Amino acid sequence: MPILQSCSKILLGFSLISVMLISQINAQGQMNFPVTVNITSPVTLAVQPLCGALSSENSTEVNTGILLSPTRTIVAFGDSWTSNGANGTVPVPPIMWPPSPSAGSQFTENRRASNGFIWVEDMANELSAKLLNYAWGGAVIDNLAYNTTSPLNATGVPRTDFVAETSLFLQQGRFLDALVPNETLYTISFGINDDGQFKLAGGNMTLAYETYITKLGELQANGATNILVQGMYKHTPEIDLLQNQIFAYLRESNAVNGTNIAFVNLERLFDTIASNPSAFGYRGNATCLISANTIVGGCNDPEHSVFWIPGHPSQNSHRLISEYTMAVLDQCTV
Ligand SMILES: *[C@@H]1O[C@H](CO)[C@@H](O)[C@H](O)[C@H]1NC(C)=O
Ligand SMILES: *[C@@H]1O[C@H](CO)[C@@H](O)[C@H](O)[C@H]1NC(C)=O
Ligand SMILES: *[C@@H]1O[C@H](CO)[C@@H](O)[C@H](O)[C@H]1NC(C)=O
Ligand SMILES: *[C@@H]1O[C@H](CO)[C@@H](O)[C@H](O)[C@H]1NC(C)=O
Ligand SMILES: *[C@@H]1O[C@H](CO)[C@@H](O)[C@H](O)[C@H]1NC(C)=O
Ligand SMILES: *[C@@H]1O[C@H](CO)[C@@H](O)[C@H](O)[C@H]1NC(C)=O
Ligand SMILES: *[C@@H]1O[C@H](CO)[C@@H](O)[C@H](O)[C@H]1NC(C)=O
Ligand SMILES: *[C@@H]1O[C@H](CO)[C@@H](O)[C@H](O)[C@H]1NC(C)=O
Ligand SMILES: *[C@@H]1O[C@H](CO)[C@@H](O)[C@H](O)[C@H]1NC(C)=O
C-alpha cells in the first residue's frame, strides 16, 4: 500500500512535470501559463495620450516604430509597479481569493503589489506574448547613486537596482527565450524609489542617469531594438529632469542605432484620474487597503478603487496602464 501510494505520487509527479513542460514548450511565443481572467472591469480608459515630437526638448509621448502585433516576448525591468514576483522565472498566476495585500503570495516570491495582474502581464496576455519580468519591489536605478543605499547606507534596506536586474537578464534571459530582436519589446519603468531615496538623504542623479543609459546600451549591445520607457506617474523636479535626459538618449539611440523607442507618460494618466476619477468609473475609496500588510480595515469595493495598497494600483488600474501604454504605441508614431 505505501509502495502503491508512493508509486502513484511519483506518477502524479511525472504527469505534473510533463504538463508543466508542455505548457512551457507551448509558451514559446505563446502564453506563459493558462490564464483565466475576469475581464469585466467597471473602469475604462477615459484619457488619450498627448503625442509629441521626437525633437521635443522634454520627454513626451512618442513611438518611433515599435510594433505591437509582432511582439512575442516582453522583457520587463522596474519596481513594484511592474513586478509579478517572478524575477526572471516563469510566473504563477495571481491568487485572487482569498484577497491578500499581494495577489499571488504572502511571501516575497510571486508577490504582486496589487489584487491581480500587473500592467505588463495584462499587456503580455493581450498580445499573447511571453513575459520575462525582472522588475522587483523597491528597485532603484543604481544603489550607488543614493546616500541611503550607498555609501552612507542610512536606511540599510537592501534594494534591487536596474544594474542587478540587467545582470540577471544578461546571464539567463537567452536560455529562456530566443529573444528574436524584431519580436521582443524591452520595457523600463523606474523613478518612484529613486525619488523616494533621493528625498530621504540626497544622492547623485547624474550617476543615476549615467547608469540608466549604460544599462540601455548593454541591452542594445545584446540585441534590444525595441525599447519602451515609462515615465513616473507623478511629477517631481529631479525625476522630470532625469526623464528629459533619458528621452534625449532615446532620440539619439533612434538616430545612431536605429533603435525603435517609445516614451509613455504615466503622469498624464494618473493626473487625469486624480482630477476626475468618476469619468473612468472609479468611486468610493481611492485607496482600498490601509497598509501593505493586511486586508483588515480595507474597503469592500476594490473594483472601483484606483489603488489597492497605498501607492500601488489596483488590478483594474493596472489594466488601464496597459491600455494606455498600448494607446501610446498605437497613436503616437512619429
Ligand atoms: C467580474 O467582475 C465584475 C466587475 O467587477 C464583477 O461584478 C463580477 O462579480 C466578477 N465576476 C467574477 C466571476 O468574479
Ligand atoms: C522642460 O522642463 C523644464 C523642467 O524640467 C521646464 O522648466 C521647461 O520649461 C520645459 N521646456 C519645455 C519646452 O516645455
Ligand atoms: C524579423 O526578422 C526576421 C529576419 O531577421 C524576419 O524573417 C521576420 O519576418 C521579421 N519579423 C517581423 C515581424 O518583422
Ligand atoms: C533574483 O534572482 C537572482 C538570481 O537568482 C538573485 O541573485 C536575486 O537575489 C533575486 N532577486 C530578488 C529580489 O530576489
Ligand atoms: C547596506 O546595508 C545592508 C543591510 O544592512 C547591507 O547588506 C549592505 O552590505 C550595506 N551596504 C553597504 C555599502 O554598506
Ligand atoms: C549625498 O551624497 C552626495 C555625494 O553623492 C553628497 O555630495 C551630499 O552632500 C550628500 N547629501 C546629504 C544630504 O548627505
Ligand atoms: C556624481 O556622479 C558623476 C558620474 O559618475 C560623477 O562624475 C560626479 O563626480 C558625482 N558627483 C558627486 C557629488 O559625487
Ligand atoms: C548604440 O548601441 C550600442 C550597442 O550596440 C550601445 O553601446 C550604445 O550605447 C548605443 N548608443 C545609443 C545612443 O543608443
Ligand atoms: C472607505 O471610505 C469610507 C467612506 O468614506 C470610509 O468610512 C472608510 O474608512 C474608507 N476605508 C478605507 C480603507 O479607506
XYZ file of C-alpha atoms and ligand atoms in Angstrom:
460
model
C 0.000 0.000 0.000
C 2.694 2.528 0.903
C 4.537 1.398 -2.238
C 1.444 1.900 -4.355
C 0.901 5.258 -2.768
C 4.425 6.391 -3.413
C 4.185 4.979 -6.963
C 1.080 6.981 -7.636
C 2.782 10.008 -6.116
C 5.685 9.506 -8.453
C 3.321 9.029 -11.382
C 1.387 12.095 -10.332
C 4.682 13.907 -10.046
C 5.646 12.818 -13.531
C 2.382 13.845 -15.066
C 2.557 17.221 -13.353
C 6.073 17.706 -14.635
C 5.090 16.790 -18.180
C 2.118 19.138 -18.052
C 4.437 21.895 -16.902
C 6.954 21.113 -19.630
C 4.279 21.052 -22.290
C 2.937 24.359 -21.170
C 6.468 25.775 -21.222
C 7.128 24.478 -24.723
C 3.794 25.815 -25.851
C 4.744 29.032 -24.141
C 7.416 29.803 -26.746
C 5.825 32.795 -28.333
C 2.514 31.960 -26.715
C 1.053 32.235 -23.231
C 3.366 31.709 -20.299
C 0.680 29.930 -18.331
C -3.001 29.198 -18.643
C -4.785 32.422 -17.913
C -8.296 32.670 -16.574
C -9.168 36.273 -16.017
C -12.387 38.021 -15.188
C -12.111 40.540 -17.972
C -15.130 42.507 -16.818
C -13.896 45.736 -15.296
C -16.085 48.665 -14.326
C -13.347 51.174 -15.153
C -12.485 52.425 -18.608
C -9.659 54.472 -20.084
C -11.077 57.995 -20.155
C -7.909 59.706 -21.360
C -5.905 59.507 -24.530
C -2.152 60.050 -24.949
C -0.823 63.502 -25.728
C 1.518 62.702 -28.583
C 4.577 64.875 -29.037
C 7.555 65.258 -31.339
C 10.786 63.300 -31.230
C 12.611 66.635 -31.346
C 10.894 67.764 -28.135
C 13.171 69.386 -25.547
C 11.488 67.434 -22.740
C 10.149 63.912 -22.547
C 6.915 63.477 -24.451
C 4.815 60.607 -25.760
C 6.241 59.138 -28.955
C 6.775 55.824 -30.694
C 9.374 55.709 -33.450
C 8.390 52.296 -34.758
C 7.672 49.707 -32.075
C 5.048 47.356 -33.485
C 2.650 45.616 -31.117
C 1.386 42.818 -33.332
C 4.752 41.076 -33.977
C 5.676 41.236 -30.257
C 6.157 37.667 -29.000
C 8.292 38.453 -25.944
C 8.311 41.268 -23.407
C 11.362 41.751 -21.187
C 10.437 44.000 -18.265
C 12.592 45.968 -15.804
C 11.323 48.138 -12.960
C 9.901 48.232 -9.459
C 6.759 47.108 -7.610
C 4.519 48.734 -10.219
C 5.859 46.192 -12.711
C 6.951 43.201 -10.602
C 4.954 39.982 -10.615
C 7.439 38.398 -8.248
C 8.894 36.190 -10.953
C 12.447 37.638 -11.031
C 13.068 36.182 -14.470
C 11.416 32.825 -13.799
C 8.110 31.536 -15.147
C 5.446 33.397 -13.157
C 2.484 31.777 -11.452
C -0.903 33.397 -11.998
C -2.115 35.731 -9.255
C -4.060 34.128 -6.447
C -7.051 36.404 -6.105
C -9.079 34.556 -3.499
C -8.981 34.958 -0.581
C -7.924 38.569 -1.091
C -4.461 39.442 0.174
C -2.406 42.622 0.042
C -0.186 40.985 -2.575
C -2.044 38.799 -5.023
C -0.006 35.711 -5.691
C 1.608 35.164 -2.360
C 2.112 36.489 1.110
C 5.749 35.590 0.590
C 8.320 37.508 -1.382
C 8.270 35.098 -4.304
C 5.359 35.537 -6.713
C 4.291 38.658 -4.906
C 2.355 41.325 -6.734
C 1.678 44.679 -5.106
C -1.908 44.530 -6.367
C -5.066 42.439 -6.192
C -4.490 40.803 -9.580
C -2.443 41.040 -12.744
C 0.189 43.746 -13.135
C 0.087 46.023 -16.222
C 2.876 44.268 -18.098
C 1.114 40.932 -17.569
C -2.101 42.416 -18.962
C -0.138 43.641 -21.963
C 1.579 40.278 -22.487
C -1.761 38.493 -22.125
C -3.354 40.859 -24.623
C -0.576 40.252 -27.163
C -0.214 36.521 -26.363
C 3.420 37.347 -25.670
C 5.797 35.636 -23.295
C 6.889 37.766 -20.350
C 10.371 37.754 -18.832
C 9.908 40.004 -15.823
C 12.958 41.195 -13.854
C 11.191 44.025 -12.020
C 11.304 43.950 -8.232
C 9.622 45.915 -5.458
C 11.665 48.803 -4.112
C 14.079 48.814 -7.027
C 16.064 51.935 -7.886
C 18.217 52.670 -10.925
C 21.528 52.402 -9.089
C 22.129 51.678 -5.414
C 25.397 53.631 -5.612
C 23.510 56.805 -6.518
C 21.759 57.477 -3.188
C 23.116 58.258 0.238
C 20.531 55.982 1.857
C 21.570 52.980 -0.197
C 25.309 53.663 -0.507
C 27.829 54.590 0.746
C 26.160 56.036 3.862
C 23.559 53.291 3.780
C 21.407 55.225 6.212
C 18.318 53.039 5.937
C 20.168 49.791 5.393
C 17.333 48.404 3.293
C 18.868 46.196 0.624
C 17.348 47.112 -2.723
C 17.416 45.643 -6.181
C 18.500 48.023 -8.905
C 18.429 48.254 -12.707
C 22.071 47.114 -12.587
C 21.187 43.810 -10.863
C 18.071 43.271 -12.970
C 20.020 43.746 -16.200
C 22.791 41.499 -14.935
C 20.366 38.659 -14.186
C 18.687 39.044 -17.571
C 22.003 39.000 -19.432
C 23.025 35.857 -17.541
C 19.908 33.792 -18.134
C 17.447 35.531 -20.484
C 18.850 33.975 -23.655
C 18.251 30.496 -22.196
C 14.606 31.304 -21.565
C 13.694 32.723 -24.944
C 15.054 33.105 -28.462
C 14.795 36.900 -27.988
C 14.237 37.495 -31.708
C 15.065 41.221 -31.865
C 12.162 42.409 -34.004
C 9.696 40.360 -31.928
C 10.990 41.391 -28.483
C 9.958 44.509 -26.583
C 12.007 45.807 -23.633
C 10.106 47.893 -21.067
C 11.845 50.014 -18.417
C 9.921 51.667 -15.567
C 11.922 53.315 -12.783
C 11.714 56.515 -10.770
C 9.379 56.018 -7.824
C 12.012 54.655 -5.434
C 14.750 56.855 -6.877
C 12.558 59.807 -5.986
C 11.892 58.338 -2.531
C 15.546 57.646 -1.734
C 16.711 60.971 -3.158
C 14.238 62.802 -0.949
C 15.392 60.918 2.155
C 19.035 61.946 2.093
C 20.074 63.156 -1.331
C 22.123 61.447 -3.972
C 23.749 61.794 -7.337
C 21.179 61.975 -10.134
C 23.957 62.350 -12.696
C 25.157 58.906 -11.701
C 21.593 57.554 -11.835
C 21.260 58.919 -15.376
C 24.626 57.553 -16.475
C 23.808 54.119 -15.076
C 20.395 54.152 -16.745
C 21.812 54.813 -20.210
C 24.719 52.434 -19.642
C 22.191 49.661 -18.951
C 20.154 50.655 -22.023
C 23.391 50.496 -24.025
C 24.124 46.993 -22.701
C 20.649 45.844 -23.655
C 21.126 47.353 -27.123
C 24.524 45.658 -27.460
C 22.736 42.392 -26.654
C 20.091 42.796 -29.324
C 17.430 45.133 -27.932
C 15.942 47.060 -30.852
C 12.550 47.946 -29.298
C 12.796 49.958 -26.078
C 9.824 51.439 -24.226
C 10.368 53.734 -21.234
C 7.519 54.573 -18.878
C 7.763 57.940 -17.176
C 6.837 58.040 -13.492
C 3.183 58.501 -12.522
C 3.796 61.765 -10.695
C 5.733 64.901 -11.221
C 8.916 65.669 -9.239
C 11.727 68.025 -10.285
C 14.640 65.596 -10.161
C 12.822 62.741 -11.893
C 11.427 65.104 -14.547
C 14.970 66.183 -15.314
C 16.178 62.588 -15.387
C 13.385 61.613 -17.760
C 14.179 64.529 -20.043
C 17.786 63.366 -20.218
C 16.721 59.786 -20.904
C 14.364 60.989 -23.600
C 17.305 62.734 -25.277
C 19.278 59.481 -25.105
C 16.372 57.571 -26.676
C 16.246 60.094 -29.509
C 19.976 59.610 -30.055
C 19.521 55.818 -29.953
C 16.980 56.100 -32.709
C 19.282 58.303 -34.782
C 22.544 56.451 -34.142
C 21.481 52.824 -33.754
C 18.081 52.787 -35.457
C 16.553 51.610 -32.168
C 12.770 51.821 -32.089
C 11.952 53.803 -28.972
C 8.793 54.843 -27.172
C 8.106 57.044 -24.183
C 4.886 56.712 -22.168
C 3.954 59.403 -19.654
C 2.095 57.741 -16.776
C 1.833 61.106 -15.071
C -0.740 62.100 -17.681
C -2.825 59.006 -16.958
C -2.699 59.392 -13.169
C -3.144 63.170 -13.149
C -6.263 62.766 -15.261
C -7.590 60.041 -12.967
C -6.908 62.216 -9.896
C -8.704 65.204 -11.401
C -11.782 63.257 -12.480
C -11.921 59.692 -11.158
C -15.615 59.204 -11.868
C -15.035 59.731 -15.596
C -13.075 56.472 -15.501
C -15.695 54.723 -13.388
C -13.800 54.951 -10.097
C -15.796 55.638 -6.959
C -15.589 55.144 -3.210
C -12.175 54.670 -1.637
C -9.378 55.871 -3.896
C -7.067 53.526 -1.972
C -8.641 50.308 -0.768
C -6.299 48.922 1.893
C -4.930 50.819 4.855
C -1.484 49.196 4.579
C 0.556 46.718 2.578
C 0.364 44.196 5.405
C -3.309 43.462 5.917
C -6.699 43.471 4.277
C -8.288 44.146 7.691
C -9.971 47.531 7.613
C -9.852 47.639 3.835
C -12.643 48.833 1.597
C -15.390 46.492 0.456
C -15.371 47.586 -3.196
C -11.821 47.244 -4.588
C -13.106 47.014 -8.167
C -13.754 50.773 -8.076
C -10.526 51.822 -6.301
C -7.589 53.473 -8.062
C -5.061 51.955 -5.667
C -5.109 48.607 -3.890
C -2.435 49.142 -1.248
C -1.247 52.714 -0.646
C 0.712 53.962 -3.653
C 0.097 50.795 -5.690
C -2.521 50.484 -8.430
C -5.465 48.120 -8.210
C -5.724 45.403 -10.830
C -8.249 47.495 -12.740
C -5.847 50.456 -12.748
C -3.093 48.131 -13.943
C -5.300 47.228 -16.869
C -5.641 50.926 -17.677
C -1.846 51.342 -17.506
C -1.560 48.522 -20.019
C -4.236 50.028 -22.282
C -2.718 53.482 -22.023
C 0.769 52.159 -22.826
C -0.557 50.382 -25.900
C -2.509 53.504 -26.903
C 0.753 55.471 -26.984
C 2.349 52.787 -29.161
C -0.649 52.823 -31.497
C -1.302 56.536 -31.679
C 1.998 58.337 -31.142
C 4.009 57.013 -34.060
C 6.469 59.548 -35.469
C -16.179 40.077 -12.628
O -16.049 41.461 -12.433
C -17.283 42.150 -12.315
C -16.997 43.635 -12.302
O -16.141 43.976 -11.276
C -17.994 41.661 -11.058
O -19.232 42.310 -10.938
C -18.194 40.167 -11.167
O -18.752 39.682 -9.951
C -16.894 39.439 -11.439
N -17.160 38.035 -11.711
C -16.437 37.055 -11.148
C -16.818 35.670 -11.554
O -15.544 37.261 -10.366
C 11.211 71.378 -19.848
O 11.151 71.037 -18.487
C 11.680 72.020 -17.626
C 11.617 71.481 -16.224
O 12.217 70.230 -16.138
C 10.892 73.306 -17.755
O 11.480 74.292 -16.963
C 10.890 73.733 -19.210
O 10.046 74.836 -19.358
C 10.400 72.624 -20.098
N 10.514 73.005 -21.500
C 9.503 72.943 -22.345
C 9.789 73.337 -23.754
O 8.412 72.545 -22.011
C 12.029 39.632 -38.061
O 13.270 39.446 -38.727
C 13.384 38.197 -39.401
C 14.765 38.096 -40.022
O 15.687 38.846 -39.359
C 12.312 38.083 -40.455
O 12.372 36.805 -41.044
C 10.943 38.290 -39.814
O 9.957 38.310 -40.818
C 10.900 39.597 -39.050
N 9.627 39.691 -38.368
C 8.913 40.798 -38.373
C 7.647 40.764 -37.589
O 9.261 41.802 -38.981
C 16.690 37.453 -8.396
O 17.401 36.324 -8.803
C 18.804 36.447 -8.673
C 19.434 35.213 -9.252
O 18.800 34.065 -8.799
C 19.196 36.640 -7.234
O 20.580 36.861 -7.141
C 18.475 37.857 -6.703
O 18.718 37.969 -5.338
C 16.984 37.732 -6.957
N 16.388 38.987 -6.575
C 15.456 39.044 -5.681
C 14.974 40.427 -5.396
O 15.007 38.054 -5.136
C 23.874 48.346 3.461
O 23.045 47.701 4.414
C 22.647 46.410 4.018
C 21.681 45.897 5.038
O 22.163 46.085 6.329
C 23.898 45.542 3.880
O 23.511 44.261 3.450
C 24.825 46.144 2.854
O 26.021 45.415 2.799
C 25.150 47.576 3.215
N 25.890 48.177 2.113
C 26.935 48.965 2.316
C 27.572 49.508 1.061
O 27.351 49.230 3.420
C 24.684 62.818 -0.527
O 25.844 62.347 -1.180
C 26.430 63.291 -2.011
C 27.514 62.603 -2.781
O 26.916 61.698 -3.699
C 26.941 64.451 -1.179
O 27.529 65.420 -2.022
C 25.778 65.055 -0.445
O 26.212 66.038 0.456
C 25.014 64.021 0.341
N 23.789 64.609 0.814
C 23.406 64.541 2.068
C 22.097 65.190 2.394
O 24.053 63.951 2.888
C 28.121 62.144 -9.495
O 28.346 61.119 -10.445
C 29.089 61.578 -11.555
C 29.090 60.434 -12.564
O 29.621 59.269 -12.017
C 30.473 61.986 -11.111
O 31.206 62.454 -12.212
C 30.344 63.079 -10.058
O 31.606 63.365 -9.535
C 29.421 62.642 -8.940
N 29.160 63.755 -8.067
C 29.342 63.690 -6.745
C 28.999 64.905 -5.965
O 29.750 62.675 -6.198
C 24.148 52.169 -29.639
O 24.290 50.768 -29.478
C 25.467 50.359 -28.773
C 25.486 48.868 -28.708
O 25.274 48.286 -29.950
C 25.453 50.936 -27.396
O 26.646 50.581 -26.731
C 25.310 52.422 -27.449
O 25.172 52.916 -26.131
C 24.104 52.797 -28.258
N 24.059 54.252 -28.374
C 22.909 54.885 -28.351
C 22.987 56.363 -28.384
O 21.845 54.323 -28.314
C -13.555 53.957 2.683
O -14.465 55.037 2.594
C -15.392 55.071 3.694
C -16.395 56.156 3.404
O -15.763 57.376 3.100
C -14.619 55.313 4.980
O -15.504 55.291 6.086
C -13.592 54.200 5.143
O -12.795 54.469 6.276
C -12.712 54.094 3.933
N -11.881 52.920 4.036
C -10.598 52.952 3.796
C -9.874 51.640 3.920
O -10.012 53.960 3.457
